[in-house]
mmCIF file of C-alpha atoms in Angstrom:
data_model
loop_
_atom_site.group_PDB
_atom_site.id
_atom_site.type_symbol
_atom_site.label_atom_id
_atom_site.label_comp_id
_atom_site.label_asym_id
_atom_site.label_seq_id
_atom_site.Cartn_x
_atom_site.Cartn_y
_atom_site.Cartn_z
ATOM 1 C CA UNK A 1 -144.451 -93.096 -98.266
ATOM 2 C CA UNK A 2 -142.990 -91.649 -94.777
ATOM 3 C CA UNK A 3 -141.090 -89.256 -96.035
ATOM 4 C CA UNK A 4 -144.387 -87.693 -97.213
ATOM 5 C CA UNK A 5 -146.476 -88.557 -93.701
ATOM 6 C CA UNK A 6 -144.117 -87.214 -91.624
ATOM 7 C CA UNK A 7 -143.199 -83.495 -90.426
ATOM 8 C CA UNK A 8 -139.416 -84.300 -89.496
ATOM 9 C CA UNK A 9 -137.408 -81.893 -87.765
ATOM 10 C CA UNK A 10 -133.631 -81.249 -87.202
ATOM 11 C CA UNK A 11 -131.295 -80.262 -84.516
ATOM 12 C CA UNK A 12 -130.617 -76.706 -83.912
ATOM 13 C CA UNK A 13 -130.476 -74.339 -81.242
ATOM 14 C CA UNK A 14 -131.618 -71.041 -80.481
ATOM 15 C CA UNK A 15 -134.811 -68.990 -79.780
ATOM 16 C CA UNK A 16 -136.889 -66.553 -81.277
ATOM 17 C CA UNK A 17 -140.393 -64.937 -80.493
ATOM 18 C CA UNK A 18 -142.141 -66.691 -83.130
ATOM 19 C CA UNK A 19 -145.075 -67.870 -81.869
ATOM 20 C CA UNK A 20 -145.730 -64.394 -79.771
ATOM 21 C CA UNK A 21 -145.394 -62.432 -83.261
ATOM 22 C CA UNK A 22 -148.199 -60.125 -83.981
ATOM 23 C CA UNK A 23 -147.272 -58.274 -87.368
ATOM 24 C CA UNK A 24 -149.409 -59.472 -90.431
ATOM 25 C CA UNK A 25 -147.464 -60.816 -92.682
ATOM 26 C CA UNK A 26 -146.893 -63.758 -94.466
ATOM 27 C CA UNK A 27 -144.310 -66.190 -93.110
ATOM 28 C CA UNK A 28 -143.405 -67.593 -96.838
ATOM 29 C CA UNK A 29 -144.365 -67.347 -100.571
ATOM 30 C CA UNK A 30 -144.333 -70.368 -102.371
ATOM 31 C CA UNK A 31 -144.718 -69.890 -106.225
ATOM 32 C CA UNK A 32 -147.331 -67.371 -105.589
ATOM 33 C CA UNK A 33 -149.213 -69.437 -102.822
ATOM 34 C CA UNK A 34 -148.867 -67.960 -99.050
ATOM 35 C CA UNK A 35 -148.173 -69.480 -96.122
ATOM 36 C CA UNK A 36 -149.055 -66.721 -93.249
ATOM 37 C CA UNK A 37 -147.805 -66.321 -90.341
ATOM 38 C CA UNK A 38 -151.161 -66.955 -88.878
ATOM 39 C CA UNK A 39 -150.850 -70.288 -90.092
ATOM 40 C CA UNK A 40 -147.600 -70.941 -89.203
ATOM 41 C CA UNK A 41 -148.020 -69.771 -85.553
ATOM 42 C CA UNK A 42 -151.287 -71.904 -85.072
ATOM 43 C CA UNK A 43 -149.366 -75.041 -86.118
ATOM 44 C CA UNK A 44 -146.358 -74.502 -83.770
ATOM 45 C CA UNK A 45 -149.235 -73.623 -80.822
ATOM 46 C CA UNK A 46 -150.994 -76.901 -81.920
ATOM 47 C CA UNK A 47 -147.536 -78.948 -81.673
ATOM 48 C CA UNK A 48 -146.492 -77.295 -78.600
ATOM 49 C CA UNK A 49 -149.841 -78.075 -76.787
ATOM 50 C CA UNK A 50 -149.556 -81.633 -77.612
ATOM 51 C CA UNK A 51 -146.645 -83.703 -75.703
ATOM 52 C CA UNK A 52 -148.040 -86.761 -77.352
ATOM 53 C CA UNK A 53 -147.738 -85.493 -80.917
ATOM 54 C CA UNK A 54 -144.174 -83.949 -79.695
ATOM 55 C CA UNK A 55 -143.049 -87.892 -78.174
ATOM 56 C CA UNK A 56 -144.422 -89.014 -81.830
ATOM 57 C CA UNK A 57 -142.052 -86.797 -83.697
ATOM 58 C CA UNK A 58 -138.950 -87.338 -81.796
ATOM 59 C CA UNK A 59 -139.469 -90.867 -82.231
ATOM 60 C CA UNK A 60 -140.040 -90.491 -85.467
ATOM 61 C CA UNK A 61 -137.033 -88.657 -86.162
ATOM 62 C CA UNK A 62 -134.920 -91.246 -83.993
ATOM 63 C CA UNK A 63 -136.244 -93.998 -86.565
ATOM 64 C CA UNK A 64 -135.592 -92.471 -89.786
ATOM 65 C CA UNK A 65 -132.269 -91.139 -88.608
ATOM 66 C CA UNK A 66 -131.069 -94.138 -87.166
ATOM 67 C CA UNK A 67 -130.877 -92.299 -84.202
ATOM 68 C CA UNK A 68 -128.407 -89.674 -85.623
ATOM 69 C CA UNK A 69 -130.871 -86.919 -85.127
ATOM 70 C CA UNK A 70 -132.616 -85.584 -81.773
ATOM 71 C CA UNK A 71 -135.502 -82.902 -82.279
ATOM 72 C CA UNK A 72 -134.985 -79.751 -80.292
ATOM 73 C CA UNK A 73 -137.133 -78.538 -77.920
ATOM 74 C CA UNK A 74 -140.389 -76.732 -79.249
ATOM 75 C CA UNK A 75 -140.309 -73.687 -76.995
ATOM 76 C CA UNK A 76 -137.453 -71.056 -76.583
ATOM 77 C CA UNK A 77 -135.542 -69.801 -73.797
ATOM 78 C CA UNK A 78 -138.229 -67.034 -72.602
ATOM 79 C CA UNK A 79 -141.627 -66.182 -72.338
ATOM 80 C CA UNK A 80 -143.965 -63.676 -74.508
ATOM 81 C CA UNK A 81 -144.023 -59.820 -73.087
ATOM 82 C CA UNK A 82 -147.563 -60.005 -71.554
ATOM 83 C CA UNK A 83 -149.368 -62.106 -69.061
ATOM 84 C CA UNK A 84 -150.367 -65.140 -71.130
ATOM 85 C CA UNK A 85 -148.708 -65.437 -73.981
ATOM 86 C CA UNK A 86 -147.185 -68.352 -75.527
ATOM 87 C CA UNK A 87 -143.411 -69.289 -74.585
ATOM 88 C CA UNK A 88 -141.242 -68.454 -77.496
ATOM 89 C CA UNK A 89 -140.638 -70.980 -79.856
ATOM 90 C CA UNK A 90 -137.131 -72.846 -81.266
ATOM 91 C CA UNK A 91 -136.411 -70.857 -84.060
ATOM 92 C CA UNK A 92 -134.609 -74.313 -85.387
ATOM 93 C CA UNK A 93 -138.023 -75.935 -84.803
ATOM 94 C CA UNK A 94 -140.068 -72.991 -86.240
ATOM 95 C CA UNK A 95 -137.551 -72.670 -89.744
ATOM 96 C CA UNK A 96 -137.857 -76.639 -89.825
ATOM 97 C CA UNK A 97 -141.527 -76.929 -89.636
ATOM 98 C CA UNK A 98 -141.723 -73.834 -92.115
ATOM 99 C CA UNK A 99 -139.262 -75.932 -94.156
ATOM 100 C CA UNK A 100 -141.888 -78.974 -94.037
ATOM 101 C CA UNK A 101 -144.431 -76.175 -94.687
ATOM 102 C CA UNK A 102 -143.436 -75.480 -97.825
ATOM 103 C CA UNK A 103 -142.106 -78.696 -99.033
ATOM 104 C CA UNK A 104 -146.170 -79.590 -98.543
ATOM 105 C CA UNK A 105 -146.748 -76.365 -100.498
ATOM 106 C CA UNK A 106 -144.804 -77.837 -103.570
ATOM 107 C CA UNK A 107 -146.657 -81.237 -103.195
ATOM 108 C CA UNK A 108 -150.122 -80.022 -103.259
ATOM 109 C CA UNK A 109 -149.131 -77.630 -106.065
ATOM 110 C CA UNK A 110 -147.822 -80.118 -108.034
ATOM 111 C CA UNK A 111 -151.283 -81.683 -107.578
ATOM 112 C CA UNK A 112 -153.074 -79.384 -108.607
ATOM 113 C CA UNK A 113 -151.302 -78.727 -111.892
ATOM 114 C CA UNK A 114 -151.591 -82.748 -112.615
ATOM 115 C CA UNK A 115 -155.639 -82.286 -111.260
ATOM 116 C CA UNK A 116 -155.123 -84.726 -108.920
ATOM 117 C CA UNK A 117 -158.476 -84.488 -106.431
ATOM 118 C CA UNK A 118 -158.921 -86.278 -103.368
ATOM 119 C CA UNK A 119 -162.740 -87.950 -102.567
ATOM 120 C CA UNK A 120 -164.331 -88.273 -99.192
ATOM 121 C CA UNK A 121 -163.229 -91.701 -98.644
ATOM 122 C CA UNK A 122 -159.808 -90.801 -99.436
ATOM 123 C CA UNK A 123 -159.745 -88.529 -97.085
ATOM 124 C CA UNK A 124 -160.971 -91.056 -94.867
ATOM 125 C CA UNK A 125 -158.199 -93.961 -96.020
ATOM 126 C CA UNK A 126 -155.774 -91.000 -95.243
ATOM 127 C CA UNK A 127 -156.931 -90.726 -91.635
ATOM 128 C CA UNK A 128 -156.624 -94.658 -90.780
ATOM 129 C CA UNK A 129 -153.006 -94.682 -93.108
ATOM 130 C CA UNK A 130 -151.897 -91.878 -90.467
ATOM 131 C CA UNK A 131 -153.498 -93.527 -87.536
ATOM 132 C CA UNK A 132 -151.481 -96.656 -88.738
ATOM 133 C CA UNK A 133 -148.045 -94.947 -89.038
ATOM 134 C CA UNK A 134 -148.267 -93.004 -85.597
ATOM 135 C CA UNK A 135 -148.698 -96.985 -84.070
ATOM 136 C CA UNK A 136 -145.970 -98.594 -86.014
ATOM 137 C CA UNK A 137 -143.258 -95.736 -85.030
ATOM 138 C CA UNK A 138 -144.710 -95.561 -81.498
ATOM 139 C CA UNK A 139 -144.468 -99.626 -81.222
ATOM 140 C CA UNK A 140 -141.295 -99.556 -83.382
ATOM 141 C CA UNK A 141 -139.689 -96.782 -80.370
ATOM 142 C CA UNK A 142 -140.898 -98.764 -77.868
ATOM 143 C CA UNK A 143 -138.813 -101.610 -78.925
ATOM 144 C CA UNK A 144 -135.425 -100.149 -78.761
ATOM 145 C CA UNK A 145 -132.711 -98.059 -75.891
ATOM 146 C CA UNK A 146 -135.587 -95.113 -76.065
ATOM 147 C CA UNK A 147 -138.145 -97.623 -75.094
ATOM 148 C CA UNK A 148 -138.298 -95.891 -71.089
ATOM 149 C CA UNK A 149 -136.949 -92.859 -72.119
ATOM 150 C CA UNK A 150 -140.406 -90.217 -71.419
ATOM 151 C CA UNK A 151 -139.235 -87.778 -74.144
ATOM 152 C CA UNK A 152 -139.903 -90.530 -76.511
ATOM 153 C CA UNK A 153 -143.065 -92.619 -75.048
ATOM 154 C CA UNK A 154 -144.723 -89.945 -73.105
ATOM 155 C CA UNK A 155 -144.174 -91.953 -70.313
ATOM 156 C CA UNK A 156 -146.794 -94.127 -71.077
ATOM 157 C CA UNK A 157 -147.698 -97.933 -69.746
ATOM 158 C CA UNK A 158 -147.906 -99.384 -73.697
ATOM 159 C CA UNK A 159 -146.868 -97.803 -77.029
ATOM 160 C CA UNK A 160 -149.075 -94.301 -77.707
ATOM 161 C CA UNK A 161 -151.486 -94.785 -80.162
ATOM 162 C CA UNK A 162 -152.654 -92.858 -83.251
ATOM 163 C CA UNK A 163 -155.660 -92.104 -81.904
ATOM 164 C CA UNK A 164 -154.543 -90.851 -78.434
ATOM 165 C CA UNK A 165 -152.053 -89.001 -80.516
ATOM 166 C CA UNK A 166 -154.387 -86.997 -83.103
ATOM 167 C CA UNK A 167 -157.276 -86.864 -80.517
ATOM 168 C CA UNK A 168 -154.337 -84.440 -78.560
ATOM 169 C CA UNK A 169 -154.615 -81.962 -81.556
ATOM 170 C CA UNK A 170 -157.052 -79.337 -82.455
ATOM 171 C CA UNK A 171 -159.524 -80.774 -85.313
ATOM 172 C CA UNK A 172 -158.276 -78.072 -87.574
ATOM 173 C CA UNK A 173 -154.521 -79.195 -87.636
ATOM 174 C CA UNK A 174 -155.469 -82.573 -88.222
ATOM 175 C CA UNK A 175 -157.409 -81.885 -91.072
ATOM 176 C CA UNK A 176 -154.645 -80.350 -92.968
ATOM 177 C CA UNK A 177 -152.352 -83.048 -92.287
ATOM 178 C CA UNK A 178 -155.300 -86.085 -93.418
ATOM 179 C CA UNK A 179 -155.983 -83.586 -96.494
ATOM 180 C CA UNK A 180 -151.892 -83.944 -97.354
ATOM 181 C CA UNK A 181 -151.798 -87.569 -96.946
ATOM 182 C CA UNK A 182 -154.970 -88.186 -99.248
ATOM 183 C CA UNK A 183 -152.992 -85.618 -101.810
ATOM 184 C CA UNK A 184 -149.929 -86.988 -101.965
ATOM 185 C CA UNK A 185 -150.980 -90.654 -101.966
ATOM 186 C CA UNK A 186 -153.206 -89.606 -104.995
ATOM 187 C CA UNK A 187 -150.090 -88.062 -106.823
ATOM 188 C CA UNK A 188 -148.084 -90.912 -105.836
ATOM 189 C CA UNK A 189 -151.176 -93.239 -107.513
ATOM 190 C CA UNK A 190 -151.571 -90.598 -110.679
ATOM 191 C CA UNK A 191 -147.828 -90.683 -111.246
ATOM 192 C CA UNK A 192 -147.770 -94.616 -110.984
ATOM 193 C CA UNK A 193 -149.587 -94.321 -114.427
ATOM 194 C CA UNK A 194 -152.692 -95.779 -112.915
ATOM 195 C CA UNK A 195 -154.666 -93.311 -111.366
ATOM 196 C CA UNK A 196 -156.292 -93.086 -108.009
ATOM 197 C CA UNK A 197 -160.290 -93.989 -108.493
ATOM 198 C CA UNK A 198 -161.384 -97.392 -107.536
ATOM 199 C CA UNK A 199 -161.982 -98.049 -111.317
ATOM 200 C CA UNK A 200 -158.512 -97.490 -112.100
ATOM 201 C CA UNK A 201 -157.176 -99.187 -108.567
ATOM 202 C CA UNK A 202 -159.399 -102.277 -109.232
ATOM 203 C CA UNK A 203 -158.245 -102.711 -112.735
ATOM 204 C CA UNK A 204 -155.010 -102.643 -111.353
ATOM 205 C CA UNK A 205 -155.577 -105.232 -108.594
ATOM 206 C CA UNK A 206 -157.228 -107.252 -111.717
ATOM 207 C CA UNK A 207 -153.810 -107.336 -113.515
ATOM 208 C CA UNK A 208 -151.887 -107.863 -110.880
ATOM 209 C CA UNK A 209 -154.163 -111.060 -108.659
ATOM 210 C CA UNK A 210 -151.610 -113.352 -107.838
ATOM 211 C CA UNK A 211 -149.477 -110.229 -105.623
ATOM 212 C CA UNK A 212 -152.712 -109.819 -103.321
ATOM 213 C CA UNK A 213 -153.672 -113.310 -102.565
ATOM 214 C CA UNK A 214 -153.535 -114.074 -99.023
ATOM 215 C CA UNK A 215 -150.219 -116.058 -97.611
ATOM 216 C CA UNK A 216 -149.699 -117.814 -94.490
ATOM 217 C CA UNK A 217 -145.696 -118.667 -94.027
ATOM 218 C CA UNK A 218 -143.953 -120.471 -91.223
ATOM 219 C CA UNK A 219 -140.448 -118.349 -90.616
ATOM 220 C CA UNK A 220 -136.983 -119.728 -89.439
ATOM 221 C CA UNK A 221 -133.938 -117.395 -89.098
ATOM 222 C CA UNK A 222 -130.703 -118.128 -89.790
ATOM 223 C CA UNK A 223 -127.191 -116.650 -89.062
ATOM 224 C CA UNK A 224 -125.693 -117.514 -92.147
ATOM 225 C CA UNK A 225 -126.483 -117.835 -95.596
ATOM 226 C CA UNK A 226 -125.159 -121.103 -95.820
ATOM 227 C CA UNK A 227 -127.094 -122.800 -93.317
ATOM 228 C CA UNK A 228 -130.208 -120.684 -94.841
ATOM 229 C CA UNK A 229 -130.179 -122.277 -97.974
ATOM 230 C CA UNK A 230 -129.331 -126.089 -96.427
ATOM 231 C CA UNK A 231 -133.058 -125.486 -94.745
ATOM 232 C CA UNK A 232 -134.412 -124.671 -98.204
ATOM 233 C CA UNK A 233 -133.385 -127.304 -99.664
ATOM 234 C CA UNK A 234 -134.914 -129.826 -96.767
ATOM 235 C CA UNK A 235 -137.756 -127.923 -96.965
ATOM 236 C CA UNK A 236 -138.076 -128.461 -100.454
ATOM 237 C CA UNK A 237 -137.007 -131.682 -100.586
ATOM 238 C CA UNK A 238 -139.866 -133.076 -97.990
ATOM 239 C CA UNK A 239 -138.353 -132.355 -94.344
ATOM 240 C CA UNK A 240 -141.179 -130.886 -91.580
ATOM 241 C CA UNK A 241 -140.740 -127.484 -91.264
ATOM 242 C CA UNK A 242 -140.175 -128.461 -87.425
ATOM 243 C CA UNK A 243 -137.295 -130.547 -88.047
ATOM 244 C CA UNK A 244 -135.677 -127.843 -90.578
ATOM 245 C CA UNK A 245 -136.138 -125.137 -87.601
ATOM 246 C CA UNK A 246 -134.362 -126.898 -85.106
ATOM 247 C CA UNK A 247 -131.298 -125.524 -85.954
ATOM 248 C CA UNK A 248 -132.583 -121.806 -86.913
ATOM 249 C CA UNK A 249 -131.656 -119.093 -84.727
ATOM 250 C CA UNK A 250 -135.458 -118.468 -84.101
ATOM 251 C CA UNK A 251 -138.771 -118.970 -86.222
ATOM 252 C CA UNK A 252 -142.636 -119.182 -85.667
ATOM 253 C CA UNK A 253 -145.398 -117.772 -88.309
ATOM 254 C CA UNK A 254 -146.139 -114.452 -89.892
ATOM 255 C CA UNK A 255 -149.437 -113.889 -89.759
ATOM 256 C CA UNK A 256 -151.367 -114.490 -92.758
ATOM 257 C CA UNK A 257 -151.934 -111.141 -95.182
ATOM 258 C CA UNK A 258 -151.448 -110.075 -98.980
ATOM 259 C CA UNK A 259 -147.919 -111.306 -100.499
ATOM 260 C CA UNK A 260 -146.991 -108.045 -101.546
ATOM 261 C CA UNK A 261 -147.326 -106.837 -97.679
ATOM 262 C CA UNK A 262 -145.102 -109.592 -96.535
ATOM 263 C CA UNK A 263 -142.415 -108.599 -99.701
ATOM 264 C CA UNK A 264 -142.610 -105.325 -98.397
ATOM 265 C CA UNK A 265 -142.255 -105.823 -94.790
ATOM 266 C CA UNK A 266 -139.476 -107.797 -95.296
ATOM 267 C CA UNK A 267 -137.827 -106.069 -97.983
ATOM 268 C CA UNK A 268 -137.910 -108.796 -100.049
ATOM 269 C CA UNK A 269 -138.234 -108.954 -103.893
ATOM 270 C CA UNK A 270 -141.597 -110.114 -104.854
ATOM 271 C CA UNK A 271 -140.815 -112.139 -107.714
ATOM 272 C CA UNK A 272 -138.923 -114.298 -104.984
ATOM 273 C CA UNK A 273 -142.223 -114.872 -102.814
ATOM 274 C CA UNK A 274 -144.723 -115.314 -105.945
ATOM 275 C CA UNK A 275 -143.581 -118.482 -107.892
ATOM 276 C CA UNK A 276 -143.361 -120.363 -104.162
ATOM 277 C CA UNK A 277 -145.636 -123.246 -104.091
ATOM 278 C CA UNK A 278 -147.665 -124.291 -101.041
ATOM 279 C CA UNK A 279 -145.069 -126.653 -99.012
ATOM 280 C CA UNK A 280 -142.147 -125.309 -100.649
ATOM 281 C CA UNK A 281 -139.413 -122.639 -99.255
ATOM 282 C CA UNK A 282 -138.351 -119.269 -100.415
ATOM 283 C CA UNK A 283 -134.852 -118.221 -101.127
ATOM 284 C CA UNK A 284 -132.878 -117.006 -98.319
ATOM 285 C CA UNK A 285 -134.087 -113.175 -97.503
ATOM 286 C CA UNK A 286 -131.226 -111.307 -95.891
ATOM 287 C CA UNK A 287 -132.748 -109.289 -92.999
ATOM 288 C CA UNK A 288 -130.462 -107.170 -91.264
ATOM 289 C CA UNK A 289 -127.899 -109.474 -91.294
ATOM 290 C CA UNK A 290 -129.615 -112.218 -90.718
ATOM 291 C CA UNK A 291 -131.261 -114.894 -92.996
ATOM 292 C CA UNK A 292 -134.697 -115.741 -93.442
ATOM 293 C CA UNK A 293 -136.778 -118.902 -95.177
ATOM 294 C CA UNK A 294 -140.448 -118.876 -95.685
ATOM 295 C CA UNK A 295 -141.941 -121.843 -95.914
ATOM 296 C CA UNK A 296 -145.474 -121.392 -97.796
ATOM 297 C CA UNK A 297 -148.532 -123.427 -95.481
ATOM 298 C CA UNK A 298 -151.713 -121.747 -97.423
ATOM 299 C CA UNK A 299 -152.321 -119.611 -100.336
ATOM 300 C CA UNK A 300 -155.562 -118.033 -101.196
ATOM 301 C CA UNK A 301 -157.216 -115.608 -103.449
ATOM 302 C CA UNK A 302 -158.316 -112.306 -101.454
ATOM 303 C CA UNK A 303 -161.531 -110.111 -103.102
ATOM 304 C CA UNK A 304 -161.166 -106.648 -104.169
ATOM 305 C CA UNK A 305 -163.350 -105.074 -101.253
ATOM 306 C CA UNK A 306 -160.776 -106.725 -98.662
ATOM 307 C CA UNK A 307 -157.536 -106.235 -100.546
ATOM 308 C CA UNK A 308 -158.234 -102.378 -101.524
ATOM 309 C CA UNK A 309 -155.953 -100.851 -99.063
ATOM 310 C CA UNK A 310 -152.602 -102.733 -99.720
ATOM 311 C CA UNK A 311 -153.830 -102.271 -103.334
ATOM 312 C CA UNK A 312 -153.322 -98.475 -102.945
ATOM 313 C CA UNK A 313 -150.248 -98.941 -101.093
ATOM 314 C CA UNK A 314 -149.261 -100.787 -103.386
ATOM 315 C CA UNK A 315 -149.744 -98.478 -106.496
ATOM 316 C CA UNK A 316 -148.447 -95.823 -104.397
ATOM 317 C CA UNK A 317 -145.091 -97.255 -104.091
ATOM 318 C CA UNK A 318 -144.726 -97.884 -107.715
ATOM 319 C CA UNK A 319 -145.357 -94.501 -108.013
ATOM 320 C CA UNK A 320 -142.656 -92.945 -105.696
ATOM 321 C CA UNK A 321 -139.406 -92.843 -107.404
ATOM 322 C CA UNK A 322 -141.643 -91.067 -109.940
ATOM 323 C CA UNK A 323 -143.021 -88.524 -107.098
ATOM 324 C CA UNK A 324 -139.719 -87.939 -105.738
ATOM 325 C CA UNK A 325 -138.202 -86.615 -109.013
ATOM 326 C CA UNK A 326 -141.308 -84.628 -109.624
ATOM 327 C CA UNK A 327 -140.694 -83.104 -106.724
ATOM 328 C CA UNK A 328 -137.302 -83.322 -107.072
ATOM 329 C CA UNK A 329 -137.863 -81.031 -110.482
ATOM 330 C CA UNK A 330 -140.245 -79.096 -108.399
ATOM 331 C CA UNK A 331 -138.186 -77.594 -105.400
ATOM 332 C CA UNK A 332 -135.251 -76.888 -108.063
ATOM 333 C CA UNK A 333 -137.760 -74.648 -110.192
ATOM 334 C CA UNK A 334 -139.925 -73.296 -107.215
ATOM 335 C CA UNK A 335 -139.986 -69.475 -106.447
ATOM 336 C CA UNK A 336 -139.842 -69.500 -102.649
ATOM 337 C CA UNK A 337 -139.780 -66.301 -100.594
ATOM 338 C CA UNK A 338 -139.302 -66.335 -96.727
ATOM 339 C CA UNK A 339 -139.597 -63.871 -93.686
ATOM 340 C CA UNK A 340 -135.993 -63.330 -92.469
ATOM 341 C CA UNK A 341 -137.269 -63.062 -89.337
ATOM 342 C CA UNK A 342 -137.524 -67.453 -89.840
ATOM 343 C CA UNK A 343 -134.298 -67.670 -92.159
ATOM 344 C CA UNK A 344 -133.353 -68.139 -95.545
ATOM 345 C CA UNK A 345 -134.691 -70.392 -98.644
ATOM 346 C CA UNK A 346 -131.623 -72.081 -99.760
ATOM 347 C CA UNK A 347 -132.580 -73.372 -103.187
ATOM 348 C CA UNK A 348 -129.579 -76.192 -103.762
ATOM 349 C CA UNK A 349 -130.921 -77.993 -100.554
ATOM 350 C CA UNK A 350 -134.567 -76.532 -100.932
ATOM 351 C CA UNK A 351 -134.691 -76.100 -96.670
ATOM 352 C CA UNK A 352 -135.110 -73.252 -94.326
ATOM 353 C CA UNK A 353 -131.847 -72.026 -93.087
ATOM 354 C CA UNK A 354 -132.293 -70.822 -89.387
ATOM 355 C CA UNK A 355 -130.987 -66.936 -88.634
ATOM 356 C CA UNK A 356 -127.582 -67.221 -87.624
ATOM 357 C CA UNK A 357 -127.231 -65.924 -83.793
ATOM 358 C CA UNK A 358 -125.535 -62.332 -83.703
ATOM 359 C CA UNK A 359 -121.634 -61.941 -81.987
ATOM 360 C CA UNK A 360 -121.828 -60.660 -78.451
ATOM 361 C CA UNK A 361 -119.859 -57.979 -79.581
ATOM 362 C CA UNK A 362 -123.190 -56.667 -81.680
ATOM 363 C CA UNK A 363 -125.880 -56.995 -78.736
ATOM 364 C CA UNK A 364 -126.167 -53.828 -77.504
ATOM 365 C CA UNK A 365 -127.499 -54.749 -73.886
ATOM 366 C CA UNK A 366 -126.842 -58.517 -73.678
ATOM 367 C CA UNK A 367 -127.533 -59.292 -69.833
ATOM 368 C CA UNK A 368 -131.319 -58.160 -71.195
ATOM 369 C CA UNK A 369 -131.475 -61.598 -73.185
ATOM 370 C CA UNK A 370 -130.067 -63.462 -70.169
ATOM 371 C CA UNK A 371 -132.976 -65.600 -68.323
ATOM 372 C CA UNK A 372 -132.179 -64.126 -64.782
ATOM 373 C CA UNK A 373 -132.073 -60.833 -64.903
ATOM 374 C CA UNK A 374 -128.474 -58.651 -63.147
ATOM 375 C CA UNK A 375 -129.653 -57.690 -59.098
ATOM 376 C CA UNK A 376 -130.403 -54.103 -58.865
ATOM 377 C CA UNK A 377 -127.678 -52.096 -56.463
ATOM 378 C CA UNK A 378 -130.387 -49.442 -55.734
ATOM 379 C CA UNK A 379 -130.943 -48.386 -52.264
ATOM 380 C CA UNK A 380 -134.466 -48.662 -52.633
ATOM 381 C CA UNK A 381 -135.399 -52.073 -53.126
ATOM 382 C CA UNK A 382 -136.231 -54.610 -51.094
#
């Protein structure tokens, strides 16, 4: 469910004074809900005092845009009027993180109308879930052309971790965001058909057994799908593993966890993995262009109490074609109202367009925007 977890934000430009803004008012509406300014400018100050959280969302982005996309900066081009104020703030950043404001708006709305209510130990799974998603992007980052790059790592010896991360963060802010995760993994569970409380998770697991036993596979990659399905067929037919791999690109072992985790992580269809017998190979898995064959080496059943959290996951992804068109249906019906002054709802894309920047022509005094200011001819100074 990243495209829940995450708070992605797009390229822009520009600057405006938003996080030195003192007039009370309410930075959106959102069917009747607010989302205040006060809000809004304590979340940008929270982001903007974290370079950790900042590497974790540019590298974020990078990931899930292929590396299309490049977060701007947080902070504008100048600083607030009095001694001590905040820098000014990216309006691109600010409309995009009000954007991601409100989409959260919808989500927990849409909650709340379906009476989907999150327990304490939800709340808790939530906080490990986002732990565990800040360490696979920050491990995933660290594996690619960013990997030295200090914008995305923080300059750091090893990958940042969730922990570092969130620990950079004012309680507060990380509350809200563990609070969304446990919400919208709830909705994702209720909208599954099968509910989020550990009766109705368990009697899932119960129907389901054979996708959570534990698997241990040996792994050999192949170049083509050819040669891919010659190894299956030694496999099958008796050949060691070790002779098979010989002629694989690369292989070794995935360590041993639920089936449906290792279907998932390899985007493979789990009705491919589940009717593979112990000693026996799966069909060729196309990975990135590549080709993979498991061979199975042990098989066993794995309890409730230790199988709970891929479980959820589990539910939660049957669940989230049927989340995304409820939200879907939501955005298109949603009465959303925002402060010019952050830019425009645009309900056929349901984002935050940023203020467009004014000619030259209509700036009055433009040298008084410019971040050196024009030498004064007067006889008195210096």
């Amino acid at each position: 469910m990243k495209w829940l977890l995450v708070l992605l934000i797009l390229v822009g430009g520009g600057g405006v004074a938003a996080a030195s803004l003192a007039v009370p008012t309410n930075a959106a509406v959102v069917n009747g809900s607010t989302i205040s300014q006060a809000t809004l400018n304590s979340d940008i100050s929270a982001i903007a005092g974290s370079p950790d959280y900042q590497c974790y969302l540019t590298s974020e982005d990078y990931l899930s845009s292929n590396g299309n996309e490049e977060l701007p900066p947080i902070t504008g081009a100048g600083q607030g009027q009095n001694v001590g104020d905040n820098p000014t703030a990216n309006n691109a950043f600010v409309a995009t993180y009000l954007d991601t404001e409100i989409g959260h708006e919808l989500v927990l709305g849409l909650a709340a109308t379906r009476n989907v209510t999150v327990t304490p130990e939800q709340l808790s799974e939530a906080r490990a879930s986002l732990i565990s998603q800040i360490d696979s992007v920050m491990t995933q980052v660290s594996q690619t052309a960013q990997g030295q790059n200090r914008r995305f790592t923080c300059g750091t010896p090893g990958p940042l971790t969730g922990q570092v991360v969130l620990a950079s963060l004012p309680e507060s802010f990380v509350d809200a965001q563990v609070q969304f995760v446990a919400t919208a993994s709830a909705l994702q569970e209720d909208l599954a058909g099968v509910g989020s409380s550990q009766g109705q998770l368990q009697s899932y697991y119960e129907q389901h057994r054979s996708q959570f036993d534990t698997v241990c596979f040996n792994a050999a990659e192949f170049s083509g799908e050819a040669a891919a399905k010659q190894a299956q067929a030694a496999i099958d037919f008796g050949s060691p593993f070790a002779q098979v791999a010989s002629s694989a690109t690369q292989s070794g072992t995935i360590p041993c966890t639920e089936l449906v985790a290792v279907a998932g992580e390899l985007g493979a269809k789990l009705s491919s993995l589940q009717g593979v017998a112990v000693g026996k190979a799966s069909p060729p898995i196309s990975v990135n262009g590549s080709y993979i064959v498991l061979e199975l080496s042990k098989r066993t059943p794995t309890p409730y109490a230790t199988a709970k959290p891929v479980v959820s996951q589990a539910v939660q992804e049957v669940g989230a074609r049927a989340t995304q068109a409820a939200i879907t249906t939501a955005q298109r019906r949603a009465s959303v109202h925002v402060d010019p002054r952050y830019g425009t709802w645009v309900p056929t894309t349901a984002s935050v367009s940023t203020p467009f920047a004014p000619a030259t022509s209509d700036v009055l005094n433009a040298p008084a925007n410019e971040a050196t200011p024009p030498v004064s001819k007067s006889p008195f100074s210096g």
